[in-house]
């Protein structure tokens, strides 16, 4: 199974390319799949992220760990592989 970075790209689309490009570089560097949530499920984009498990299951995407973020984050390409420090336990940050 693989690790996946899921990025909510439902708001702030005019500047999202900065975020998406930074995550693309980081994911490629660490051989991690990037999944972009870019279609609304509900009328509230902030609530849509809570459906990520259902979305991945509906698309038959198997995963070991998920990092869920939004398109306002920019990751430094030299950031270590975050999945290596979670001990495969639930970890979280608020954005």
PDB file of C-alpha atoms in Angstrom:
ATOM      1  CA  UNK A   1       0.000   0.000   0.000  1.00  0.00           C
ATOM      2  CA  UNK A   2       1.031   3.572  -0.509  1.00  0.00           C
ATOM      3  CA  UNK A   3       0.923   6.828   1.368  1.00  0.00           C
ATOM      4  CA  UNK A   4      -1.226   9.588  -0.077  1.00  0.00           C
ATOM      5  CA  UNK A   5      -1.283  13.358   0.253  1.00  0.00           C
ATOM      6  CA  UNK A   6      -4.876  14.553  -0.234  1.00  0.00           C
ATOM      7  CA  UNK A   7      -5.250  18.219  -1.034  1.00  0.00           C
ATOM      8  CA  UNK A   8      -8.560  20.039  -0.874  1.00  0.00           C
ATOM      9  CA  UNK A   9      -8.588  22.338  -3.883  1.00  0.00           C
ATOM     10  CA  UNK A  10     -12.128  23.651  -3.570  1.00  0.00           C
ATOM     11  CA  UNK A  11     -11.433  27.261  -2.554  1.00  0.00           C
ATOM     12  CA  UNK A  12      -8.695  29.798  -3.325  1.00  0.00           C
ATOM     13  CA  UNK A  13      -8.125  28.412  -6.802  1.00  0.00           C
ATOM     14  CA  UNK A  14      -6.542  31.614  -8.100  1.00  0.00           C
ATOM     15  CA  UNK A  15      -3.402  30.928  -6.060  1.00  0.00           C
ATOM     16  CA  UNK A  16      -3.620  27.166  -5.583  1.00  0.00           C
ATOM     17  CA  UNK A  17      -0.959  26.432  -8.181  1.00  0.00           C
ATOM     18  CA  UNK A  18       1.740  27.504  -5.686  1.00  0.00           C
ATOM     19  CA  UNK A  19       0.553  24.949  -3.177  1.00  0.00           C
ATOM     20  CA  UNK A  20      -0.101  22.169  -5.674  1.00  0.00           C
ATOM     21  CA  UNK A  21       3.291  22.596  -7.315  1.00  0.00           C
ATOM     22  CA  UNK A  22       5.111  22.476  -3.979  1.00  0.00           C
ATOM     23  CA  UNK A  23       3.284  19.303  -2.948  1.00  0.00           C
ATOM     24  CA  UNK A  24       3.869  17.723  -6.367  1.00  0.00           C
ATOM     25  CA  UNK A  25       7.628  18.207  -6.035  1.00  0.00           C
ATOM     26  CA  UNK A  26       7.626  16.879  -2.463  1.00  0.00           C
ATOM     27  CA  UNK A  27       5.463  13.854  -3.321  1.00  0.00           C
ATOM     28  CA  UNK A  28       7.624  12.950  -6.317  1.00  0.00           C
ATOM     29  CA  UNK A  29      10.747  13.210  -4.188  1.00  0.00           C
ATOM     30  CA  UNK A  30       9.331  10.753  -1.620  1.00  0.00           C
ATOM     31  CA  UNK A  31       7.406   8.493  -4.026  1.00  0.00           C
ATOM     32  CA  UNK A  32       4.053   9.458  -2.522  1.00  0.00           C
ATOM     33  CA  UNK A  33       0.792   9.685  -4.412  1.00  0.00           C
ATOM     34  CA  UNK A  34      -0.972  13.031  -4.557  1.00  0.00           C
ATOM     35  CA  UNK A  35      -4.764  13.135  -4.698  1.00  0.00           C
ATOM     36  CA  UNK A  36      -6.523  16.435  -5.390  1.00  0.00           C
ATOM     37  CA  UNK A  37     -10.071  16.877  -4.189  1.00  0.00           C
ATOM     38  CA  UNK A  38     -11.423  19.397  -6.683  1.00  0.00           C
ATOM     39  CA  UNK A  39     -15.129  18.610  -6.864  1.00  0.00           C
ATOM     40  CA  UNK A  40     -17.593  19.647  -4.205  1.00  0.00           C
ATOM     41  CA  UNK A  41     -19.491  16.889  -2.443  1.00  0.00           C
ATOM     42  CA  UNK A  42     -21.570  19.167  -0.251  1.00  0.00           C
ATOM     43  CA  UNK A  43     -22.409  22.845  -0.396  1.00  0.00           C
ATOM     44  CA  UNK A  44     -19.715  23.458   2.230  1.00  0.00           C
ATOM     45  CA  UNK A  45     -16.132  22.954   0.958  1.00  0.00           C
ATOM     46  CA  UNK A  46     -14.845  22.852   4.535  1.00  0.00           C
ATOM     47  CA  UNK A  47     -17.035  19.816   5.219  1.00  0.00           C
ATOM     48  CA  UNK A  48     -16.022  17.954   2.069  1.00  0.00           C
ATOM     49  CA  UNK A  49     -12.680  16.898   3.529  1.00  0.00           C
ATOM     50  CA  UNK A  50     -14.513  14.678   6.007  1.00  0.00           C
ATOM     51  CA  UNK A  51     -15.558  12.464   3.090  1.00  0.00           C
ATOM     52  CA  UNK A  52     -12.005  11.683   1.980  1.00  0.00           C
ATOM     53  CA  UNK A  53     -12.150   8.080   3.211  1.00  0.00           C
ATOM     54  CA  UNK A  54     -15.354   7.488   1.235  1.00  0.00           C
ATOM     55  CA  UNK A  55     -13.909   9.160  -1.858  1.00  0.00           C
ATOM     56  CA  UNK A  56     -10.762   7.046  -1.818  1.00  0.00           C
ATOM     57  CA  UNK A  57     -12.797   3.896  -1.267  1.00  0.00           C
ATOM     58  CA  UNK A  58     -15.196   4.759  -4.114  1.00  0.00           C
ATOM     59  CA  UNK A  59     -12.213   5.182  -6.434  1.00  0.00           C
ATOM     60  CA  UNK A  60     -10.628   1.894  -5.260  1.00  0.00           C
ATOM     61  CA  UNK A  61      -7.549   3.683  -3.964  1.00  0.00           C
ATOM     62  CA  UNK A  62      -5.738   1.672  -1.318  1.00  0.00           C
ATOM     63  CA  UNK A  63      -3.560   3.546   1.120  1.00  0.00           C
ATOM     64  CA  UNK A  64      -1.464   3.022   4.193  1.00  0.00           C
ATOM     65  CA  UNK A  65      -1.517   6.568   5.536  1.00  0.00           C
ATOM     66  CA  UNK A  66      -3.173   9.819   4.477  1.00  0.00           C
ATOM     67  CA  UNK A  67      -2.004  13.389   4.875  1.00  0.00           C
ATOM     68  CA  UNK A  68      -4.930  15.760   4.408  1.00  0.00           C
ATOM     69  CA  UNK A  69      -4.272  19.413   3.730  1.00  0.00           C
ATOM     70  CA  UNK A  70      -5.648  22.270   1.661  1.00  0.00           C
ATOM     71  CA  UNK A  71      -4.375  24.450  -1.156  1.00  0.00           C
ATOM     72  CA  UNK A  72      -3.167  27.186   1.176  1.00  0.00           C
ATOM     73  CA  UNK A  73      -0.203  25.120   2.346  1.00  0.00           C
ATOM     74  CA  UNK A  74       3.214  25.163   0.744  1.00  0.00           C
ATOM     75  CA  UNK A  75       5.698  22.468   1.688  1.00  0.00           C
ATOM     76  CA  UNK A  76       9.433  23.002   1.525  1.00  0.00           C
ATOM     77  CA  UNK A  77      10.933  20.457  -0.895  1.00  0.00           C
ATOM     78  CA  UNK A  78      13.557  19.615   1.723  1.00  0.00           C
ATOM     79  CA  UNK A  79      10.976  18.642   4.335  1.00  0.00           C
ATOM     80  CA  UNK A  80      11.617  15.053   5.445  1.00  0.00           C
ATOM     81  CA  UNK A  81       9.077  12.384   4.641  1.00  0.00           C
ATOM     82  CA  UNK A  82       6.355  13.146   7.179  1.00  0.00           C
ATOM     83  CA  UNK A  83       4.989   9.615   6.995  1.00  0.00           C
ATOM     84  CA  UNK A  84       8.252   8.257   8.389  1.00  0.00           C
ATOM     85  CA  UNK A  85       7.765  10.027  11.723  1.00  0.00           C
ATOM     86  CA  UNK A  86       4.141   9.132  12.460  1.00  0.00           C
ATOM     87  CA  UNK A  87       4.787   5.555  13.648  1.00  0.00           C
ATOM     88  CA  UNK A  88       1.659   4.717  11.600  1.00  0.00           C
ATOM     89  CA  UNK A  89      -0.489   6.298  14.288  1.00  0.00           C
ATOM     90  CA  UNK A  90      -3.048   9.054  13.967  1.00  0.00           C
ATOM     91  CA  UNK A  91      -1.319  12.403  13.794  1.00  0.00           C
ATOM     92  CA  UNK A  92      -2.887  15.702  12.976  1.00  0.00           C
ATOM     93  CA  UNK A  93      -2.473  19.403  12.631  1.00  0.00           C
ATOM     94  CA  UNK A  94      -5.115  22.017  12.118  1.00  0.00           C
ATOM     95  CA  UNK A  95      -5.076  24.278   9.129  1.00  0.00           C
TER      96      UNK A  95
END
